PDB file of C-alpha atoms in Angstrom:
ATOM      1  CA  UNK Y   1      -5.444  16.095 -22.988  1.00  0.00           C
ATOM      2  CA  UNK Y   2      -2.202  15.621 -22.282  1.00  0.00           C
ATOM      3  CA  UNK Y   3       0.506  14.245 -24.135  1.00  0.00           C
ATOM      4  CA  UNK Y   4       2.826  12.487 -22.437  1.00  0.00           C
ATOM      5  CA  UNK Y   5       6.162  11.911 -25.229  1.00  0.00           C
ATOM      6  CA  UNK Y   6       9.512   9.902 -24.024  1.00  0.00           C
ATOM      7  CA  UNK Y   7      12.972  10.405 -25.449  1.00  0.00           C
ATOM      8  CA  UNK Y   8      14.333   8.314 -26.238  1.00  0.00           C
ATOM      9  CA  UNK Y   9      12.163   5.014 -27.603  1.00  0.00           C
ATOM     10  CA  UNK Y  10      15.203   2.475 -26.748  1.00  0.00           C
ATOM     11  CA  UNK Y  11      18.253   2.958 -24.789  1.00  0.00           C
ATOM     12  CA  UNK Y  12      20.920   0.751 -24.547  1.00  0.00           C
ATOM     13  CA  UNK Y  13      23.581   0.920 -21.184  1.00  0.00           C
ATOM     14  CA  UNK Y  14      26.060  -1.099 -19.477  1.00  0.00           C
ATOM     15  CA  UNK Y  15      25.629  -2.883 -16.266  1.00  0.00           C
ATOM     16  CA  UNK Y  16      27.244   0.070 -13.806  1.00  0.00           C
ATOM     17  CA  UNK Y  17      26.384   2.788 -16.079  1.00  0.00           C
ATOM     18  CA  UNK Y  18      23.907   5.490 -15.769  1.00  0.00           C
ATOM     19  CA  UNK Y  19      20.764   5.301 -17.423  1.00  0.00           C
ATOM     20  CA  UNK Y  20      18.474   8.006 -18.555  1.00  0.00           C
ATOM     21  CA  UNK Y  21      14.951   8.399 -19.844  1.00  0.00           C
ATOM     22  CA  UNK Y  22      13.308  11.498 -20.189  1.00  0.00           C
ATOM     23  CA  UNK Y  23       9.193  12.697 -20.412  1.00  0.00           C
ATOM     24  CA  UNK Y  24       7.723  15.804 -21.636  1.00  0.00           C
ATOM     25  CA  UNK Y  25       4.522  16.524 -20.679  1.00  0.00           C
ATOM     26  CA  UNK Y  26       2.199  18.880 -23.342  1.00  0.00           C
ATOM     27  CA  UNK Y  27       1.173  20.945 -20.723  1.00  0.00           C
ATOM     28  CA  UNK Y  28       2.484  21.647 -17.167  1.00  0.00           C
ATOM     29  CA  UNK Y  29       1.579  18.814 -14.047  1.00  0.00           C
ATOM     30  CA  UNK Y  30       2.570  20.676 -11.458  1.00  0.00           C
ATOM     31  CA  UNK Y  31      -0.660  21.709  -9.659  1.00  0.00           C
ATOM     32  CA  UNK Y  32      -0.232  25.338  -7.715  1.00  0.00           C
ATOM     33  CA  UNK Y  33      -2.691  24.335  -5.006  1.00  0.00           C
ATOM     34  CA  UNK Y  34      -0.566  22.063  -3.508  1.00  0.00           C
ATOM     35  CA  UNK Y  35       3.223  22.698  -5.280  1.00  0.00           C
ATOM     36  CA  UNK Y  36       3.297  18.742  -5.950  1.00  0.00           C
ATOM     37  CA  UNK Y  37       4.062  17.471  -9.827  1.00  0.00           C
ATOM     38  CA  UNK Y  38       1.627  14.801 -10.319  1.00  0.00           C
ATOM     39  CA  UNK Y  39       3.344  12.521 -12.296  1.00  0.00           C
ATOM     40  CA  UNK Y  40       4.581   8.834 -11.387  1.00  0.00           C
ATOM     41  CA  UNK Y  41       7.659   6.394 -13.166  1.00  0.00           C
ATOM     42  CA  UNK Y  42       6.243   2.898 -14.052  1.00  0.00           C
ATOM     43  CA  UNK Y  43       8.074  -0.070 -15.091  1.00  0.00           C
ATOM     44  CA  UNK Y  44       7.080  -3.217 -16.878  1.00  0.00           C
ATOM     45  CA  UNK Y  45       8.621  -6.528 -17.294  1.00  0.00           C
ATOM     46  CA  UNK Y  46       8.191  -8.881 -19.694  1.00  0.00           C
ATOM     47  CA  UNK Y  47       4.531 -10.350 -19.282  1.00  0.00           C
ATOM     48  CA  UNK Y  48       4.072  -8.973 -16.474  1.00  0.00           C
ATOM     49  CA  UNK Y  49       2.044  -5.713 -15.010  1.00  0.00           C
ATOM     50  CA  UNK Y  50       3.530  -2.858 -14.621  1.00  0.00           C
ATOM     51  CA  UNK Y  51       4.976  -1.865 -11.338  1.00  0.00           C
ATOM     52  CA  UNK Y  52       4.730   1.840  -9.768  1.00  0.00           C
ATOM     53  CA  UNK Y  53       8.613   3.070  -8.828  1.00  0.00           C
ATOM     54  CA  UNK Y  54       7.717   7.310  -8.505  1.00  0.00           C
ATOM     55  CA  UNK Y  55       5.242   9.408  -7.933  1.00  0.00           C
ATOM     56  CA  UNK Y  56       5.387  12.940  -7.358  1.00  0.00           C
ATOM     57  CA  UNK Y  57       8.096  12.875  -9.840  1.00  0.00           C
ATOM     58  CA  UNK Y  58      10.571  12.331  -7.472  1.00  0.00           C
ATOM     59  CA  UNK Y  59       8.979  10.583  -4.392  1.00  0.00           C
ATOM     60  CA  UNK Y  60      10.086   6.218  -4.052  1.00  0.00           C
ATOM     61  CA  UNK Y  61       7.374   3.840  -3.436  1.00  0.00           C
ATOM     62  CA  UNK Y  62       8.642   1.956  -0.555  1.00  0.00           C
ATOM     63  CA  UNK Y  63      10.747  -1.087  -1.601  1.00  0.00           C
ATOM     64  CA  UNK Y  64      12.075   0.719  -4.768  1.00  0.00           C
ATOM     65  CA  UNK Y  65      16.274   0.247  -5.064  1.00  0.00           C
ATOM     66  CA  UNK Y  66      17.857   3.322  -4.384  1.00  0.00           C
ATOM     67  CA  UNK Y  67      19.738   3.597  -7.756  1.00  0.00           C
ATOM     68  CA  UNK Y  68      16.088   4.757  -9.366  1.00  0.00           C
ATOM     69  CA  UNK Y  69      15.476   8.125  -9.272  1.00  0.00           C
ATOM     70  CA  UNK Y  70      13.129  10.737 -10.436  1.00  0.00           C
ATOM     71  CA  UNK Y  71      13.306  14.641 -10.817  1.00  0.00           C
ATOM     72  CA  UNK Y  72      11.832  17.381 -12.858  1.00  0.00           C
ATOM     73  CA  UNK Y  73       8.605  19.811 -12.418  1.00  0.00           C
ATOM     74  CA  UNK Y  74       6.579  21.132 -15.020  1.00  0.00           C
ATOM     75  CA  UNK Y  75       6.951  19.649 -18.120  1.00  0.00           C
ATOM     76  CA  UNK Y  76       9.938  18.595 -17.777  1.00  0.00           C
ATOM     77  CA  UNK Y  77      10.541  14.957 -16.138  1.00  0.00           C
ATOM     78  CA  UNK Y  78      13.543  12.261 -15.758  1.00  0.00           C
ATOM     79  CA  UNK Y  79      14.026   8.801 -14.478  1.00  0.00           C
ATOM     80  CA  UNK Y  80      17.526   8.229 -13.856  1.00  0.00           C
ATOM     81  CA  UNK Y  81      19.071   4.668 -12.341  1.00  0.00           C
ATOM     82  CA  UNK Y  82      22.460   5.416 -11.178  1.00  0.00           C
ATOM     83  CA  UNK Y  83      24.024   1.838 -11.958  1.00  0.00           C
ATOM     84  CA  UNK Y  84      22.156  -0.597 -14.246  1.00  0.00           C
ATOM     85  CA  UNK Y  85      21.361  -3.383 -13.395  1.00  0.00           C
ATOM     86  CA  UNK Y  86      21.155  -6.726 -15.429  1.00  0.00           C
ATOM     87  CA  UNK Y  87      17.340  -6.569 -13.875  1.00  0.00           C
ATOM     88  CA  UNK Y  88      16.368  -3.405 -14.675  1.00  0.00           C
ATOM     89  CA  UNK Y  89      16.007  -4.351 -18.374  1.00  0.00           C
ATOM     90  CA  UNK Y  90      12.377  -3.175 -19.080  1.00  0.00           C
ATOM     91  CA  UNK Y  91      10.135  -0.811 -20.561  1.00  0.00           C
ATOM     92  CA  UNK Y  92       9.821   2.507 -18.850  1.00  0.00           C
ATOM     93  CA  UNK Y  93       6.401   4.670 -18.756  1.00  0.00           C
ATOM     94  CA  UNK Y  94       5.967   7.872 -17.176  1.00  0.00           C
ATOM     95  CA  UNK Y  95       2.024   8.576 -17.013  1.00  0.00           C
ATOM     96  CA  UNK Y  96       0.569  12.139 -15.430  1.00  0.00           C
ATOM     97  CA  UNK Y  97      -2.675  12.280 -12.648  1.00  0.00           C
ATOM     98  CA  UNK Y  98      -3.402  15.659 -13.207  1.00  0.00           C
ATOM     99  CA  UNK Y  99      -6.830  16.040 -15.039  1.00  0.00           C
ATOM    100  CA  UNK Y 100      -8.632  13.561 -17.057  1.00  0.00           C
ATOM    101  CA  UNK Y 101      -7.789  11.463 -18.794  1.00  0.00           C
ATOM    102  CA  UNK Y 102      -4.999  10.476 -16.876  1.00  0.00           C
ATOM    103  CA  UNK Y 103      -2.253   9.958 -19.889  1.00  0.00           C
ATOM    104  CA  UNK Y 104       0.966   7.494 -20.157  1.00  0.00           C
ATOM    105  CA  UNK Y 105       3.810   8.048 -22.525  1.00  0.00           C
ATOM    106  CA  UNK Y 106       4.392   6.184 -25.155  1.00  0.00           C
ATOM    107  CA  UNK Y 107       7.506   4.175 -23.463  1.00  0.00           C
ATOM    108  CA  UNK Y 108      11.666   3.567 -23.628  1.00  0.00           C
ATOM    109  CA  UNK Y 109      12.856   0.531 -23.921  1.00  0.00           C
ATOM    110  CA  UNK Y 110      16.069  -0.057 -21.650  1.00  0.00           C
ATOM    111  CA  UNK Y 111      18.677  -2.658 -22.330  1.00  0.00           C
ATOM    112  CA  UNK Y 112      21.794  -3.715 -21.824  1.00  0.00           C
ATOM    113  CA  UNK Y 113      24.601  -3.008 -23.995  1.00  0.00           C
TER     114      UNK Y 113
ATOM    115  CA  UNK Z   1      -0.404  -7.389  -0.006  1.00  0.00           C
ATOM    116  CA  UNK Z   2      -3.623  -6.296  -2.034  1.00  0.00           C
ATOM    117  CA  UNK Z   3      -3.726  -8.571  -4.397  1.00  0.00           C
ATOM    118  CA  UNK Z   4      -6.202  -8.117  -7.836  1.00  0.00           C
ATOM    119  CA  UNK Z   5      -7.357 -10.787 -10.198  1.00  0.00           C
ATOM    120  CA  UNK Z   6      -9.184 -10.340 -13.491  1.00  0.00           C
ATOM    121  CA  UNK Z   7     -11.652 -12.818 -14.537  1.00  0.00           C
ATOM    122  CA  UNK Z   8     -14.362 -12.609 -17.656  1.00  0.00           C
ATOM    123  CA  UNK Z   9     -14.451 -13.860 -21.078  1.00  0.00           C
ATOM    124  CA  UNK Z  10     -11.005 -14.337 -23.276  1.00  0.00           C
ATOM    125  CA  UNK Z  11     -13.506 -14.111 -26.817  1.00  0.00           C
ATOM    126  CA  UNK Z  12     -15.743 -11.308 -27.165  1.00  0.00           C
ATOM    127  CA  UNK Z  13     -17.684 -10.948 -30.951  1.00  0.00           C
ATOM    128  CA  UNK Z  14     -17.614  -7.384 -32.946  1.00  0.00           C
ATOM    129  CA  UNK Z  15     -20.561  -5.668 -31.460  1.00  0.00           C
ATOM    130  CA  UNK Z  16     -20.448  -7.243 -28.431  1.00  0.00           C
ATOM    131  CA  UNK Z  17     -19.934  -6.142 -24.695  1.00  0.00           C
ATOM    132  CA  UNK Z  18     -16.664  -6.886 -23.291  1.00  0.00           C
ATOM    133  CA  UNK Z  19     -17.083  -7.555 -19.103  1.00  0.00           C
ATOM    134  CA  UNK Z  20     -14.422  -8.332 -17.054  1.00  0.00           C
ATOM    135  CA  UNK Z  21     -14.594  -7.894 -12.860  1.00  0.00           C
ATOM    136  CA  UNK Z  22     -11.617  -8.089 -10.654  1.00  0.00           C
ATOM    137  CA  UNK Z  23     -11.366  -9.611  -7.774  1.00  0.00           C
ATOM    138  CA  UNK Z  24      -9.569  -7.764  -4.767  1.00  0.00           C
ATOM    139  CA  UNK Z  25      -8.121 -10.625  -1.677  1.00  0.00           C
ATOM    140  CA  UNK Z  26      -5.794  -9.374   0.934  1.00  0.00           C
ATOM    141  CA  UNK Z  27      -7.387  -6.995   1.551  1.00  0.00           C
ATOM    142  CA  UNK Z  28     -11.019  -4.803   1.424  1.00  0.00           C
ATOM    143  CA  UNK Z  29     -12.145  -2.556  -1.364  1.00  0.00           C
ATOM    144  CA  UNK Z  30     -13.486  -0.263   0.683  1.00  0.00           C
ATOM    145  CA  UNK Z  31     -11.374   3.567   1.590  1.00  0.00           C
ATOM    146  CA  UNK Z  32     -10.490   2.945  -1.962  1.00  0.00           C
ATOM    147  CA  UNK Z  33     -10.368   4.033  -5.925  1.00  0.00           C
ATOM    148  CA  UNK Z  34     -10.435   1.095  -8.673  1.00  0.00           C
ATOM    149  CA  UNK Z  35      -9.085   1.433 -11.973  1.00  0.00           C
ATOM    150  CA  UNK Z  36      -9.135  -0.172 -15.238  1.00  0.00           C
ATOM    151  CA  UNK Z  37      -6.211  -0.250 -17.547  1.00  0.00           C
ATOM    152  CA  UNK Z  38      -5.586  -1.899 -21.314  1.00  0.00           C
ATOM    153  CA  UNK Z  39      -2.439  -2.691 -22.770  1.00  0.00           C
ATOM    154  CA  UNK Z  40      -2.564  -3.659 -26.971  1.00  0.00           C
ATOM    155  CA  UNK Z  41       0.058  -6.046 -27.693  1.00  0.00           C
ATOM    156  CA  UNK Z  42       3.359  -4.080 -28.242  1.00  0.00           C
ATOM    157  CA  UNK Z  43       1.738  -1.078 -27.612  1.00  0.00           C
ATOM    158  CA  UNK Z  44       1.268   1.597 -24.302  1.00  0.00           C
ATOM    159  CA  UNK Z  45      -1.594   1.968 -21.654  1.00  0.00           C
ATOM    160  CA  UNK Z  46      -4.347   4.061 -21.856  1.00  0.00           C
ATOM    161  CA  UNK Z  47      -6.221   4.515 -18.209  1.00  0.00           C
ATOM    162  CA  UNK Z  48     -10.304   3.562 -19.192  1.00  0.00           C
ATOM    163  CA  UNK Z  49     -12.326   4.931 -16.340  1.00  0.00           C
ATOM    164  CA  UNK Z  50     -12.409   4.445 -12.001  1.00  0.00           C
ATOM    165  CA  UNK Z  51     -14.534   3.768  -9.076  1.00  0.00           C
ATOM    166  CA  UNK Z  52     -14.610   5.066  -5.816  1.00  0.00           C
ATOM    167  CA  UNK Z  53     -15.665   2.843  -2.924  1.00  0.00           C
ATOM    168  CA  UNK Z  54     -18.390   4.128  -2.667  1.00  0.00           C
ATOM    169  CA  UNK Z  55     -19.578   4.207  -6.434  1.00  0.00           C
ATOM    170  CA  UNK Z  56     -18.537   7.192  -8.015  1.00  0.00           C
ATOM    171  CA  UNK Z  57     -16.669   7.471 -11.032  1.00  0.00           C
ATOM    172  CA  UNK Z  58     -14.699   8.457 -13.575  1.00  0.00           C
ATOM    173  CA  UNK Z  59     -14.820   7.885 -17.301  1.00  0.00           C
ATOM    174  CA  UNK Z  60     -11.655   8.924 -20.050  1.00  0.00           C
ATOM    175  CA  UNK Z  61     -14.033  10.661 -22.524  1.00  0.00           C
ATOM    176  CA  UNK Z  62     -12.740   8.971 -25.539  1.00  0.00           C
ATOM    177  CA  UNK Z  63     -14.413   5.916 -24.481  1.00  0.00           C
ATOM    178  CA  UNK Z  64     -17.196   7.569 -22.089  1.00  0.00           C
ATOM    179  CA  UNK Z  65     -19.945   6.843 -23.821  1.00  0.00           C
ATOM    180  CA  UNK Z  66     -19.119   3.079 -24.136  1.00  0.00           C
ATOM    181  CA  UNK Z  67     -17.165   1.867 -19.933  1.00  0.00           C
ATOM    182  CA  UNK Z  68     -19.326   1.326 -17.218  1.00  0.00           C
ATOM    183  CA  UNK Z  69     -17.484   0.275 -14.106  1.00  0.00           C
ATOM    184  CA  UNK Z  70     -19.427  -0.531 -11.386  1.00  0.00           C
ATOM    185  CA  UNK Z  71     -18.596  -1.478  -7.975  1.00  0.00           C
ATOM    186  CA  UNK Z  72     -20.000  -4.824  -5.785  1.00  0.00           C
ATOM    187  CA  UNK Z  73     -17.962  -4.110  -1.969  1.00  0.00           C
ATOM    188  CA  UNK Z  74     -19.959  -7.126  -0.390  1.00  0.00           C
ATOM    189  CA  UNK Z  75     -17.828  -9.671  -2.880  1.00  0.00           C
ATOM    190  CA  UNK Z  76     -14.749  -7.154  -2.914  1.00  0.00           C
ATOM    191  CA  UNK Z  77     -15.127  -6.961  -6.349  1.00  0.00           C
ATOM    192  CA  UNK Z  78     -15.347  -4.556  -9.305  1.00  0.00           C
ATOM    193  CA  UNK Z  79     -16.584  -4.363 -12.945  1.00  0.00           C
ATOM    194  CA  UNK Z  80     -15.834  -3.250 -16.340  1.00  0.00           C
ATOM    195  CA  UNK Z  81     -18.217  -2.679 -19.223  1.00  0.00           C
ATOM    196  CA  UNK Z  82     -16.947  -1.875 -22.346  1.00  0.00           C
ATOM    197  CA  UNK Z  83     -20.098  -2.180 -25.267  1.00  0.00           C
ATOM    198  CA  UNK Z  84     -20.112  -1.762 -29.319  1.00  0.00           C
ATOM    199  CA  UNK Z  85     -16.684  -3.512 -29.204  1.00  0.00           C
ATOM    200  CA  UNK Z  86     -14.374  -3.788 -32.396  1.00  0.00           C
ATOM    201  CA  UNK Z  87     -10.822  -5.276 -33.093  1.00  0.00           C
ATOM    202  CA  UNK Z  88      -9.186  -1.764 -31.738  1.00  0.00           C
ATOM    203  CA  UNK Z  89     -10.655  -2.859 -28.431  1.00  0.00           C
ATOM    204  CA  UNK Z  90      -8.806  -6.369 -28.864  1.00  0.00           C
ATOM    205  CA  UNK Z  91      -6.105  -5.998 -25.352  1.00  0.00           C
ATOM    206  CA  UNK Z  92      -4.645  -6.817 -22.427  1.00  0.00           C
ATOM    207  CA  UNK Z  93      -6.815  -5.097 -19.558  1.00  0.00           C
ATOM    208  CA  UNK Z  94      -5.727  -4.781 -16.092  1.00  0.00           C
ATOM    209  CA  UNK Z  95      -7.515  -3.740 -13.055  1.00  0.00           C
ATOM    210  CA  UNK Z  96      -5.542  -1.462 -10.657  1.00  0.00           C
ATOM    211  CA  UNK Z  97      -5.707   0.207  -7.281  1.00  0.00           C
ATOM    212  CA  UNK Z  98      -5.179   3.884  -7.136  1.00  0.00           C
ATOM    213  CA  UNK Z  99      -2.726   5.647  -4.588  1.00  0.00           C
ATOM    214  CA  UNK Z 100      -4.739   6.651  -1.770  1.00  0.00           C
ATOM    215  CA  UNK Z 101      -3.518   8.598   1.319  1.00  0.00           C
ATOM    216  CA  UNK Z 102      -5.679  10.187   5.009  1.00  0.00           C
ATOM    217  CA  UNK Z 103      -8.661  10.011   2.710  1.00  0.00           C
ATOM    218  CA  UNK Z 104      -7.353  11.299  -0.703  1.00  0.00           C
ATOM    219  CA  UNK Z 105      -6.726   9.712  -3.134  1.00  0.00           C
ATOM    220  CA  UNK Z 106      -5.133   9.590  -6.377  1.00  0.00           C
ATOM    221  CA  UNK Z 107      -5.220   8.182  -9.713  1.00  0.00           C
ATOM    222  CA  UNK Z 108      -1.542   6.745  -9.921  1.00  0.00           C
ATOM    223  CA  UNK Z 109      -1.222   2.920  -9.835  1.00  0.00           C
ATOM    224  CA  UNK Z 110      -0.062   0.955  -6.425  1.00  0.00           C
ATOM    225  CA  UNK Z 111      -0.802  -2.272  -7.058  1.00  0.00           C
ATOM    226  CA  UNK Z 112      -2.484  -4.158 -10.467  1.00  0.00           C
ATOM    227  CA  UNK Z 113      -3.409  -7.215 -11.641  1.00  0.00           C
ATOM    228  CA  UNK Z 114      -1.432  -9.723 -13.764  1.00  0.00           C
ATOM    229  CA  UNK Z 115      -3.731  -8.782 -16.708  1.00  0.00           C
ATOM    230  CA  UNK Z 116      -6.490 -11.083 -18.939  1.00  0.00           C
ATOM    231  CA  UNK Z 117      -6.183 -10.910 -22.659  1.00  0.00           C
ATOM    232  CA  UNK Z 118      -9.288  -9.756 -24.716  1.00  0.00           C
ATOM    233  CA  UNK Z 119      -9.370 -10.460 -27.590  1.00  0.00           C
ATOM    234  CA  UNK Z 120     -12.416  -9.039 -30.200  1.00  0.00           C
ATOM    235  CA  UNK Z 121     -13.321 -11.175 -33.099  1.00  0.00           C
ATOM    236  CA  UNK Z 122     -16.054 -12.914 -35.154  1.00  0.00           C
TER     237      UNK Z 122
END
């Protein structure tokens, strides 16, 4: 199984400041045949299901604000929120879809400082 | 905008079978793949398995012997059965749609149900 490890486990950032969440996979999720990273990011607010933010490591889902961006390749990935808004308080998860089982990171809790 | 709604018993006895149904509305179940994902209280997410609109399945090996996912295209529903449950199976269970484009489907999830809490207890 590919193990997804996120860091940090929790993060407190001031409004308007940048938030950075890291995700590391235990093996590469870059598929050589199409040169795509099989990595997605989700946001989960309390009492709600996860919401997909980014897929293919850096492609923003339609309707997701452009302050959210994803980067990285191979085994190391980053979700960046360029200017934190109050509504961004949530738990963020990365997920690979490279091979079965499709596993998630343990989550990063983002709060306002 | 497709909508998904889980339904089923909220309480299941140990050793029995957990059964849930996901009803898809405002969209067809055809041409997509459909997954079940669960989340124990205060914990992370675990993918359980998926089914295609044509009925082909793929399960998490850690649960493969206990999980069955089926589809009922005539009613726009798909279902989960998890056998021999224990307290460790207590979780919020989500149904979700997998992303599909140009005939290719990938196991990441662009639409989710609200989730249903299933408690395993005698």
